[in-house]
mmCIF file of C-alpha atoms and ligand atoms in Angstrom:
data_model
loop_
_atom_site.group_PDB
_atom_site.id
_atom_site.type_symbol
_atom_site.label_atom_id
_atom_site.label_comp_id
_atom_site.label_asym_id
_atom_site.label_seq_id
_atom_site.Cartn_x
_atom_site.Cartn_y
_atom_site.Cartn_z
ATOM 1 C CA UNK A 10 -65.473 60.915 13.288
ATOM 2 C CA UNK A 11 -69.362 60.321 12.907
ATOM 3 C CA UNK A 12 -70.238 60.100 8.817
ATOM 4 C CA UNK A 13 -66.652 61.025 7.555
ATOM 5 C CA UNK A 14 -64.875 57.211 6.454
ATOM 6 C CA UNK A 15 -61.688 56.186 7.279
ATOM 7 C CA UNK A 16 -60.526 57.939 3.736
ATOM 8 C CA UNK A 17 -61.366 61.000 4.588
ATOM 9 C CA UNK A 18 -59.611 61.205 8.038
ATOM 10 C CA UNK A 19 -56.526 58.828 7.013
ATOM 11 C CA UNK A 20 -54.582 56.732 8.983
ATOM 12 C CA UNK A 21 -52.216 59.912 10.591
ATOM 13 C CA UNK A 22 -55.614 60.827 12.469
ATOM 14 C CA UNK A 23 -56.627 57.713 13.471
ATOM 15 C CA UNK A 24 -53.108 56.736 14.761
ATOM 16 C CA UNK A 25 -53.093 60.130 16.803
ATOM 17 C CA UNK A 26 -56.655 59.563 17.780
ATOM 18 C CA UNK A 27 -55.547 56.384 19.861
ATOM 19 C CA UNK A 28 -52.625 57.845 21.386
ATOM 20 C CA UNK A 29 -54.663 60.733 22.876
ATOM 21 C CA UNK A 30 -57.592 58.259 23.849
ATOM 22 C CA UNK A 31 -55.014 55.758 25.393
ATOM 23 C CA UNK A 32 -52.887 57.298 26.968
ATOM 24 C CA UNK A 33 -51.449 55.550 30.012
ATOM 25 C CA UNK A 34 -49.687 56.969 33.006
ATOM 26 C CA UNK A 35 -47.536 54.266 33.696
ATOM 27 C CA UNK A 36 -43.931 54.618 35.287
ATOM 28 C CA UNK A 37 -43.042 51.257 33.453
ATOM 29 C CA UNK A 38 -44.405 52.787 30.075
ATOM 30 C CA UNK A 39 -41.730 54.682 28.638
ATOM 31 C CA UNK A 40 -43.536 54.413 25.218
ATOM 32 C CA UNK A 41 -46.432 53.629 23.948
ATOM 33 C CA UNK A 42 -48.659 53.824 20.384
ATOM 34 C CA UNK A 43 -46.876 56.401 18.320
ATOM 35 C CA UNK A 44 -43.320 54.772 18.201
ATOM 36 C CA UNK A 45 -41.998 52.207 16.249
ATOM 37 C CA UNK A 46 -42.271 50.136 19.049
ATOM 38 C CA UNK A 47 -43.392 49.948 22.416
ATOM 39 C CA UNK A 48 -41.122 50.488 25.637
ATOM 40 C CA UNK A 49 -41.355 49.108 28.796
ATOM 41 C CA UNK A 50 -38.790 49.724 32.135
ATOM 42 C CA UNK A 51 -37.797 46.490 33.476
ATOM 43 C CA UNK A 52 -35.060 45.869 36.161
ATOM 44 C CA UNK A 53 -32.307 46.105 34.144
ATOM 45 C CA UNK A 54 -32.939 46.933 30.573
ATOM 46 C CA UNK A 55 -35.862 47.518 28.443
ATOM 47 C CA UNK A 56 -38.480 45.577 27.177
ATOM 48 C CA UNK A 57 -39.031 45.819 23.065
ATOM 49 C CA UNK A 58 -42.648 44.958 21.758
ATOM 50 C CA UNK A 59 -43.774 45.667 18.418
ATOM 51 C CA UNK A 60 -46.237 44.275 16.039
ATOM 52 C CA UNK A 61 -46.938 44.513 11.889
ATOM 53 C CA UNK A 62 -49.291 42.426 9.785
ATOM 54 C CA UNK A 63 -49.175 41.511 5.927
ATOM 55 C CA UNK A 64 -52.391 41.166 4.398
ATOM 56 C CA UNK A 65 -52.650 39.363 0.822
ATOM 57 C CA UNK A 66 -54.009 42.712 -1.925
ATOM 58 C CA UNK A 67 -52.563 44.982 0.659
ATOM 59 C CA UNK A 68 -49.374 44.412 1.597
ATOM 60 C CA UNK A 69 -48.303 41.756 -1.112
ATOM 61 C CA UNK A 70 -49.070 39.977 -4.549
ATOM 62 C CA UNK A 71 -48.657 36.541 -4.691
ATOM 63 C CA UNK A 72 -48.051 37.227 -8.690
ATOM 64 C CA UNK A 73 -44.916 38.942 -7.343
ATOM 65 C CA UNK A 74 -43.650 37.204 -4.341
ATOM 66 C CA UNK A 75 -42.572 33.870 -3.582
ATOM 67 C CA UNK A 76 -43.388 32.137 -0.084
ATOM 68 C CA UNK A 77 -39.981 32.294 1.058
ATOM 69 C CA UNK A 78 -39.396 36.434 0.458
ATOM 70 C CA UNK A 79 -43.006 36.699 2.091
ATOM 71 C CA UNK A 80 -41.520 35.098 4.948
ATOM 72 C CA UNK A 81 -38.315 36.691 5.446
ATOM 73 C CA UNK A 82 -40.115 40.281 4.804
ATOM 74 C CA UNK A 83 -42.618 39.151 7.393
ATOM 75 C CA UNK A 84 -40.032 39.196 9.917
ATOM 76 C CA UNK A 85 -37.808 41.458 8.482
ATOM 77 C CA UNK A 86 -40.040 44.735 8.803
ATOM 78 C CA UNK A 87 -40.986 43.465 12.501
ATOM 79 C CA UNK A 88 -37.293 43.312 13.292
ATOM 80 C CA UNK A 89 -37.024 46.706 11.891
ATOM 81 C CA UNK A 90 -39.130 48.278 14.146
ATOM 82 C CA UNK A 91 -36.504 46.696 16.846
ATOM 83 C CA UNK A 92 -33.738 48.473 15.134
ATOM 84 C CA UNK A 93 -35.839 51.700 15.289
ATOM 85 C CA UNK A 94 -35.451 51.969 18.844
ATOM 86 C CA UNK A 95 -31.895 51.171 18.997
ATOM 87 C CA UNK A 96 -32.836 47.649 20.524
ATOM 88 C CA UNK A 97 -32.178 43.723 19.973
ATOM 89 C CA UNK A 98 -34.716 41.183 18.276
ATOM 90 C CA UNK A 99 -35.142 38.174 20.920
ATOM 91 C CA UNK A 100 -38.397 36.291 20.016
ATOM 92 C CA UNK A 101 -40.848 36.124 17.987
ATOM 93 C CA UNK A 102 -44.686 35.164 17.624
ATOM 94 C CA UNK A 103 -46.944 34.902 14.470
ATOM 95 C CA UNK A 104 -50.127 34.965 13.679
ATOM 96 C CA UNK A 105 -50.736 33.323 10.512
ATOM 97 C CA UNK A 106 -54.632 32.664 8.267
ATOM 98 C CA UNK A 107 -54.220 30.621 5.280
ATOM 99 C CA UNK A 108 -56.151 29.249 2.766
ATOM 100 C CA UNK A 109 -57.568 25.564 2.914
ATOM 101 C CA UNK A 110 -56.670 25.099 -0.421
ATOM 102 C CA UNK A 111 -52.889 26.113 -0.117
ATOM 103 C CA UNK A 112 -50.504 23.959 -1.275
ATOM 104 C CA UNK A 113 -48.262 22.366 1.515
ATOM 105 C CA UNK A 114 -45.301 23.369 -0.124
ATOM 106 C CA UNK A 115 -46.407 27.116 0.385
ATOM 107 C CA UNK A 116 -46.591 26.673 3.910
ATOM 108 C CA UNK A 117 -43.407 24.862 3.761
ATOM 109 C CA UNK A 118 -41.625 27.599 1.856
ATOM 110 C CA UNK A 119 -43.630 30.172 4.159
ATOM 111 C CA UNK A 120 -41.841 28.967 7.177
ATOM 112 C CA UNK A 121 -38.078 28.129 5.461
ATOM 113 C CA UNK A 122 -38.275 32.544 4.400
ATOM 114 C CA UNK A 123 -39.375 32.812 8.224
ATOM 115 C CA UNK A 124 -37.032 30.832 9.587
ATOM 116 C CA UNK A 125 -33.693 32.025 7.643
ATOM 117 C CA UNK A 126 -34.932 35.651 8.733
ATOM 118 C CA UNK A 127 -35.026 34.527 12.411
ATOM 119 C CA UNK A 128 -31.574 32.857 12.375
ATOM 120 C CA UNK A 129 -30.302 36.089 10.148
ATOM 121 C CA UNK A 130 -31.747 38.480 13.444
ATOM 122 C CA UNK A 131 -30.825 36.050 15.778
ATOM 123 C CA UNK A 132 -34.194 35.790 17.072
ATOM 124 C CA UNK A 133 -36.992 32.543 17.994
ATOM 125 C CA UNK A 134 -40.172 31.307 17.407
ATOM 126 C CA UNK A 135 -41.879 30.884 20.948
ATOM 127 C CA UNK A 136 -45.564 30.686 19.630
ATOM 128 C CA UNK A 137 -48.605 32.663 17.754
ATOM 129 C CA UNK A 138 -52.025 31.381 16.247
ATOM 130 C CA UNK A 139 -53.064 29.654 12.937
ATOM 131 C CA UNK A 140 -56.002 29.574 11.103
ATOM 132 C CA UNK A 141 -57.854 29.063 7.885
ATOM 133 C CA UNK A 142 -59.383 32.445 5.945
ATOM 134 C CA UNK A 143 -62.001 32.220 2.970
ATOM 135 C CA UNK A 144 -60.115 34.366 0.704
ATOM 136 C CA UNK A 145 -57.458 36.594 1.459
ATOM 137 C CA UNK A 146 -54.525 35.525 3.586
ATOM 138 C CA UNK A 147 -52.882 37.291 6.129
ATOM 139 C CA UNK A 148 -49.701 37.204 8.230
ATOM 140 C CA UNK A 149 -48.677 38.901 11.759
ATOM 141 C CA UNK A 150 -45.632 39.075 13.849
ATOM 142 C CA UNK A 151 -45.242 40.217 17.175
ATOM 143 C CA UNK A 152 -41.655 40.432 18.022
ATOM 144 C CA UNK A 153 -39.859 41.392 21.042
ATOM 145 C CA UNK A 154 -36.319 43.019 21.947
ATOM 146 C CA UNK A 155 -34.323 44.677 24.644
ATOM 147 C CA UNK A 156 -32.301 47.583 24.658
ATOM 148 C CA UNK A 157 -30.031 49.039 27.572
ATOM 149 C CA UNK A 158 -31.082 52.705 26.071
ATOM 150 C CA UNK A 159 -34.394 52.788 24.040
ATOM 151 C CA UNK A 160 -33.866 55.864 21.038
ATOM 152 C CA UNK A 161 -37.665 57.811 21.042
ATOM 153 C CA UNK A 162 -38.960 59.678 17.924
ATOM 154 C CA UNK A 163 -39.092 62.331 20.668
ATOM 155 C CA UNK A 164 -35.330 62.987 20.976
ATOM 156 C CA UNK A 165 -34.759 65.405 18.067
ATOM 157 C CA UNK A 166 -33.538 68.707 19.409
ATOM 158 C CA UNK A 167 -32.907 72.378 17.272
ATOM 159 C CA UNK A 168 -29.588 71.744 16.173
ATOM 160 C CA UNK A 169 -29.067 68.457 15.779
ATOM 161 C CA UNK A 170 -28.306 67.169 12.127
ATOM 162 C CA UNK A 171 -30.248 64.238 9.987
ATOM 163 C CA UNK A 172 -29.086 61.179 8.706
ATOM 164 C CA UNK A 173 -30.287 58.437 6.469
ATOM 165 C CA UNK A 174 -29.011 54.986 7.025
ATOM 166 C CA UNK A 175 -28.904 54.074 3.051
ATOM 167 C CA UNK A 176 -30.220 54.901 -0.817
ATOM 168 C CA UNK A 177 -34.104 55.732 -0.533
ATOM 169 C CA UNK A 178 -36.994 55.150 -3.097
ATOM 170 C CA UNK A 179 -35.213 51.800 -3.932
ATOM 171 C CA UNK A 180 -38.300 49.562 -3.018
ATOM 172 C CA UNK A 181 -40.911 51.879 -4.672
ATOM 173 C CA UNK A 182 -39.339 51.361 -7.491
ATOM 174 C CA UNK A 183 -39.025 47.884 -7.152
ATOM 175 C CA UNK A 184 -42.624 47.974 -6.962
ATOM 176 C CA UNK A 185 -42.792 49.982 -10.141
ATOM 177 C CA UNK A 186 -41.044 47.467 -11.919
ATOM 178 C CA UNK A 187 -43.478 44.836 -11.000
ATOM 179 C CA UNK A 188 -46.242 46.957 -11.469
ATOM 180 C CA UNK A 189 -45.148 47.795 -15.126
ATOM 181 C CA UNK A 190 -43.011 44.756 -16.347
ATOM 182 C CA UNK A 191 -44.862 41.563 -14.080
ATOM 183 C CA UNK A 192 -42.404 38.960 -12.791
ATOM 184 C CA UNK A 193 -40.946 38.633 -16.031
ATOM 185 C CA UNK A 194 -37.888 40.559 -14.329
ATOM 186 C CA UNK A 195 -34.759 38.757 -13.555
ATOM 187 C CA UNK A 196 -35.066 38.079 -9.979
ATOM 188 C CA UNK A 197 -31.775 39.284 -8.528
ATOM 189 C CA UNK A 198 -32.568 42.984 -9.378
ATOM 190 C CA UNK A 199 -31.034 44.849 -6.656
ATOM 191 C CA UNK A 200 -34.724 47.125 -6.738
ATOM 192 C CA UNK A 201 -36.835 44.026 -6.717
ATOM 193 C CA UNK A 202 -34.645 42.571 -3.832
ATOM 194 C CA UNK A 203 -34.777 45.541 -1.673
ATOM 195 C CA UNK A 204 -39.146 45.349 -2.506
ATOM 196 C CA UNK A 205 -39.532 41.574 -2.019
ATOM 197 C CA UNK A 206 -37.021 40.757 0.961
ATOM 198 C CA UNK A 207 -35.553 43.424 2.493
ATOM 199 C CA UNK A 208 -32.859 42.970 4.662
ATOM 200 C CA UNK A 209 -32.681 45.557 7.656
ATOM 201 C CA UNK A 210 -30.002 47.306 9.044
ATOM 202 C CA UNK A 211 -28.570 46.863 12.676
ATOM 203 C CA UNK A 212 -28.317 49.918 14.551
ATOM 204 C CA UNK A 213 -25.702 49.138 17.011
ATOM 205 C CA UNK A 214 -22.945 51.847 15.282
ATOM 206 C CA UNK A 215 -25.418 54.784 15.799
ATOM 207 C CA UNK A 216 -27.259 53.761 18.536
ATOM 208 C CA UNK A 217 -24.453 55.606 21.599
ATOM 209 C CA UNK A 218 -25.601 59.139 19.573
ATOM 210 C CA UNK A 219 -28.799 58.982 17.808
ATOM 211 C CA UNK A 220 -31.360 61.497 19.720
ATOM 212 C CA UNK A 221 -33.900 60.367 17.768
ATOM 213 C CA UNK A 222 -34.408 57.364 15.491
ATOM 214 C CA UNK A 223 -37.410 55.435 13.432
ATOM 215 C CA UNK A 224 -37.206 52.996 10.616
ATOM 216 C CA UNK A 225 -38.457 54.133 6.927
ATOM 217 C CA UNK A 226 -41.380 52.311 6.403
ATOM 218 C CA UNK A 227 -43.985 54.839 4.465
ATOM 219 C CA UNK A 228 -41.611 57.124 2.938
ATOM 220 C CA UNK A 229 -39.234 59.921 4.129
ATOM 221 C CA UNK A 230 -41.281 62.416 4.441
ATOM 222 C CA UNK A 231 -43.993 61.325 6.033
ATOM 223 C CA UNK A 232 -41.958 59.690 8.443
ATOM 224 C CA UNK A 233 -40.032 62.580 8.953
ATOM 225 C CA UNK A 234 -42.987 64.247 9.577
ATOM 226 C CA UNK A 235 -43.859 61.901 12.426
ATOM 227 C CA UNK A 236 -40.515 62.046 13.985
ATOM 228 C CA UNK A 237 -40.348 65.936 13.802
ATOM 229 C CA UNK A 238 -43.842 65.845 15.218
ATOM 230 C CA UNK A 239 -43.532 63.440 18.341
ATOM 231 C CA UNK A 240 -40.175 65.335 19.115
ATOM 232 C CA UNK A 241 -42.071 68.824 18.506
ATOM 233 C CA UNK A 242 -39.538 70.392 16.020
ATOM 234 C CA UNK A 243 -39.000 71.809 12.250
ATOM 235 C CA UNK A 244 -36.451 69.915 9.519
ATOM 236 C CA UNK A 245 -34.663 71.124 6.413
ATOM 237 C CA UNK A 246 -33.735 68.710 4.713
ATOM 238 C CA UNK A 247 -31.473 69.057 1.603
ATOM 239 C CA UNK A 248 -32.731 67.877 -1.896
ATOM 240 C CA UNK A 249 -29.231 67.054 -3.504
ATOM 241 C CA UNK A 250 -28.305 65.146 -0.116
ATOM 242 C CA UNK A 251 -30.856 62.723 -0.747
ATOM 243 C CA UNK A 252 -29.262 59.362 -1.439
ATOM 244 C CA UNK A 253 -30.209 58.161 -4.840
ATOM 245 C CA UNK A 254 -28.385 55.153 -6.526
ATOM 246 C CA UNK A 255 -27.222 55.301 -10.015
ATOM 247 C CA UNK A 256 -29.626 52.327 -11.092
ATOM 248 C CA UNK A 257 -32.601 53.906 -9.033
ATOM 249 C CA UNK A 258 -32.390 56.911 -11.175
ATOM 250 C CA UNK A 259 -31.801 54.533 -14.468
ATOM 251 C CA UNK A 260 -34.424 53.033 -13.843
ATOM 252 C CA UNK A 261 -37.339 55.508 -12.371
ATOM 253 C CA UNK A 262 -36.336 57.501 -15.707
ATOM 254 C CA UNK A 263 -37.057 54.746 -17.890
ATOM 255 C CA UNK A 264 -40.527 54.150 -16.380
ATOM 256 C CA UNK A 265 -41.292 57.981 -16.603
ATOM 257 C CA UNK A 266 -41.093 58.026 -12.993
ATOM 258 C CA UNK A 267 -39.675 61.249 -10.737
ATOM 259 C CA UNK A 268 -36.196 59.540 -8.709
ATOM 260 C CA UNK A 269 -36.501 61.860 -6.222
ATOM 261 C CA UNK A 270 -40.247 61.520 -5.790
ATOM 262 C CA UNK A 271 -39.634 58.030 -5.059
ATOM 263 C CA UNK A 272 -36.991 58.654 -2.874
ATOM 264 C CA UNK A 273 -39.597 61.330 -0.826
ATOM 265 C CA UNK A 274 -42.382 59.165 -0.855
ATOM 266 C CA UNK A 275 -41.836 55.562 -1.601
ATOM 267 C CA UNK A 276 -42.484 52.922 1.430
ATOM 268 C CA UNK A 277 -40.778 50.220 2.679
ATOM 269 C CA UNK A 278 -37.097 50.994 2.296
ATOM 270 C CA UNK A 279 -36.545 50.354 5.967
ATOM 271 C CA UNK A 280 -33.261 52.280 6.446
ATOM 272 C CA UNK A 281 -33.055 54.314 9.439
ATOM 273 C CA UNK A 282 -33.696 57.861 9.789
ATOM 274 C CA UNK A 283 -32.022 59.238 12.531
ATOM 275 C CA UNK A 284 -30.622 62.291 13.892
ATOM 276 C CA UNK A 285 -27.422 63.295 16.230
ATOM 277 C CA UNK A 286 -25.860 66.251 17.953
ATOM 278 C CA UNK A 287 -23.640 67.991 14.711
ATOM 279 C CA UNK A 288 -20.508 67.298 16.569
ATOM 280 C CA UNK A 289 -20.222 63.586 16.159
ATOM 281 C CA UNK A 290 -18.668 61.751 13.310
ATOM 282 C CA UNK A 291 -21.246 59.230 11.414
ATOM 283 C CA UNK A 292 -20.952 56.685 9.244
ATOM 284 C CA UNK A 293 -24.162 57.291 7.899
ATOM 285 C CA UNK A 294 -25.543 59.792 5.029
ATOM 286 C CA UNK A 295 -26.461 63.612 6.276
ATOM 287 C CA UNK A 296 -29.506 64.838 4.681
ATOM 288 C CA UNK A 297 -30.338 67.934 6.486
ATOM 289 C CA UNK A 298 -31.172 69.365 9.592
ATOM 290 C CA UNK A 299 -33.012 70.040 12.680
ATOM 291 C CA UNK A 300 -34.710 73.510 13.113
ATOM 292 C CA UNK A 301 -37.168 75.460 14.930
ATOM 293 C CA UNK A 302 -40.329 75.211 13.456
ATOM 294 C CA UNK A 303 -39.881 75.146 9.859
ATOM 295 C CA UNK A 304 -40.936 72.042 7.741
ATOM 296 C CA UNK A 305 -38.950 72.564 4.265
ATOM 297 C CA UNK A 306 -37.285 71.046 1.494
ATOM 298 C CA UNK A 307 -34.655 73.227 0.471
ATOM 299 C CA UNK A 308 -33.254 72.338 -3.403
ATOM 300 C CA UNK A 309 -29.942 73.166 -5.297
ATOM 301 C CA UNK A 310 -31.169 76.459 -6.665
ATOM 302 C CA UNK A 311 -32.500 77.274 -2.584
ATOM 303 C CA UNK A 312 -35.828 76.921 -3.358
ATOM 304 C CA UNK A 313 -37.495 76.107 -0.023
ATOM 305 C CA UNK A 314 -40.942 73.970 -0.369
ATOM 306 C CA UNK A 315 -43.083 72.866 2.362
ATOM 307 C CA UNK A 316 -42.432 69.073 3.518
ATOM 308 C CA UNK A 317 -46.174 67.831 3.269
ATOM 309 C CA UNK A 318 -46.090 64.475 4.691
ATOM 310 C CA UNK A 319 -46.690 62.501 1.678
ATOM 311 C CA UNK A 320 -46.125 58.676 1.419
ATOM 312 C CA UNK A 321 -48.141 55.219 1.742
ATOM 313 C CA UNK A 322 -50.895 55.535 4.300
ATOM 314 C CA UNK A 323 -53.496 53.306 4.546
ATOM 315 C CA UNK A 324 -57.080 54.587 4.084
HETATM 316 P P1 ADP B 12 -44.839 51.316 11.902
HETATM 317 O O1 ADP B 12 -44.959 51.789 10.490
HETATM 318 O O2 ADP B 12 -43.619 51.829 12.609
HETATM 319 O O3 ADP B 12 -45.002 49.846 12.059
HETATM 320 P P2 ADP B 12 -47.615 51.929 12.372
HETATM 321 O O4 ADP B 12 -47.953 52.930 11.346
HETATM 322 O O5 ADP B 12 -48.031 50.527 12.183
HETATM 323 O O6 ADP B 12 -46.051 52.007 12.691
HETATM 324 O O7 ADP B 12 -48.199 52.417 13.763
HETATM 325 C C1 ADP B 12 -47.871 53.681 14.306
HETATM 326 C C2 ADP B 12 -48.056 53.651 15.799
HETATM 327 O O8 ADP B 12 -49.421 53.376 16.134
HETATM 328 C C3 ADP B 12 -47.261 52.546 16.502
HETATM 329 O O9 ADP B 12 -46.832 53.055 17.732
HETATM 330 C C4 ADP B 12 -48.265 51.430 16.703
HETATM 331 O O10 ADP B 12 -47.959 50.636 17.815
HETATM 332 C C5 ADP B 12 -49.563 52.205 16.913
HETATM 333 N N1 ADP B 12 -50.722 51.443 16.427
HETATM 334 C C6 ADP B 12 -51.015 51.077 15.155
HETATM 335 N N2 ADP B 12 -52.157 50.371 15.090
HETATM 336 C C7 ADP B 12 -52.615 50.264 16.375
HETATM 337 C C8 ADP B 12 -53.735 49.644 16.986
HETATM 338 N N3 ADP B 12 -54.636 48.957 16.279
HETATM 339 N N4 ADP B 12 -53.874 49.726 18.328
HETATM 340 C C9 ADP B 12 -52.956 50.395 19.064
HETATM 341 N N5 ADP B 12 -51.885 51.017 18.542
HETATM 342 C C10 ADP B 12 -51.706 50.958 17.224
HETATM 343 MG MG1 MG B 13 -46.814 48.934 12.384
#
């Protein structure tokens, strides 16, 4: 990695680069960096630990986003990465840098988006550290969960079909609509919703089958990508299967945008991706399918194209 930056390699390297130079072997480490979360054996059950951060010109606009959603998203996409392994949100610790100058009602606000999020996941607040930043401000949650049977990216086996827990490309183009129209946008737009304060979805109905599971966070295909990657498979995965909502499409056509570009490639929807032996009946929306070694993207016509793992990375 000597003169290249961090652009050039991206943050897929990197991410593999610390799994192969930390790799533990540890009979209580079940998993480690590379899931959504990490998973340790305990007597009983097991022991849920994950951790995301929010940085202000990053992550999030304050043009855009009120204290409150900030909040609830800060926990929210923690909580998801719960979900992801089939576990239960228990507690939670944040880590918190904010500007001497902020108003106390931001704080205030801050903490009521934080707290309704906490009593919505049925999770607490045992701790974390505050601080003051010069400029930017930025927010971190650690949360931790339990599950009786942790679900791995790993699972995935040849045969085994996909699912999608809900419509994708919904919070890109949320996004879009900020981008393109400012906050002059009437705030309970389902798209700006699902960008500013997502709500995420409780596995516990597809947790007994799931072989696999992960939480949509950069975009299906890169996360795909990952999944098929740590479980050491191919996907097809069906263009027409790909949920799009009526108002998604309304609106990415409007804006000149591609719907099923941002359904491919847009971050931060946080619905599951998961996948399950083809014999079991799911309430949940097929998308394809678990192969070989094959990466595609098969459309209506039966076009195949390679899935290139397109989506937000940092770097
Ligand atoms: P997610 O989108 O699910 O939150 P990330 O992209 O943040 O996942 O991280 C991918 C994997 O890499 C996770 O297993 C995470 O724990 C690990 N990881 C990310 N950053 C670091 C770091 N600084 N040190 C150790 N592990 C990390
Ligand atoms: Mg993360």
């Amino acid at each position: 990695m000597s003169k290249k930056t961090l652009h050039h390699v991206g943050e897929l390297y990197l991410i593999t680069h610390l799994q192969k130079n930390f790799k533990y072997n540890l009979k209580s480490l079940i998993a480690g960096i590379g899931d959504d979360a990490a998973v340790i054996k305990c007597e009983e059950d097991y022991l849920l630990l994950t951790t995301d951060m929010m940085l202000e010109g990053v992550h999030f606009d304050l043009h855009y986003i009120t204290p409150y959603q900030l909040g609830f998203k800060l926990i929210s996409v923690n909580v998801s990465d719960i979900y992801a392994m089939g576990g239960t949100p228990q507690y939670a610790l944040l880590n918190i840098a904010l500007r001497k100058n902020s108003e106390t009602s931001f704080f205030n606000m801050l903490f009521k988006g934080i707290k309704h999020a906490l009593s919505y996941y049925k999770t607490v607040l045992i701790g974390g550290d505050i601080s003051a930043v010069k400029k930017d401000i930025s927010l971190a949650a650690t949360v931790v969960g339990s599950t009786k049977k942790p679900i791995l990216r790993s699972g995935a086996r040849e045969g085994d079909k996909i699912y999608v827990t809900g419509y994708l490309g919904e919070s890109a183009c949320g996004l879009e609509i900020l981008k393109k129209k400012g906050v002059c946008v009437k705030p309970s737009n389902n798209l700006l919703k699902r960008h500013l304060m997502p709500i995420v979805k409780n596995p516990d109905k597809i947790k007994e089958i799931a072989t696999s599971m992960m939480d949509i966070s950069d975009g299906l295909l890169i996360d795909l990508t990952r999944l098929c990657d740590e479980s050491r498979v191919g996907a097809k995965i069906y263009e027409d299967k790909i949920p799009i909502s009526l108002q998604m499409k309304r609106v990415a056509l409007s804006l000149g945008l591609s719907p099923i570009e941002l359904a491919m490639t847009g971050g931060e929807d946080y619905e599951l991706l998961f996948t399950a032996p083809p014999d079991k009946k799911i309430q949940a929306i097929y998308i394809g399918d678990i192969v070989k070694t094959e990466r595609v993207i098969i459309n209506k016509q039966g076009t195949k194209k390679e899935i290139k793992p397109f989506g937000y990375q940092h770097f």
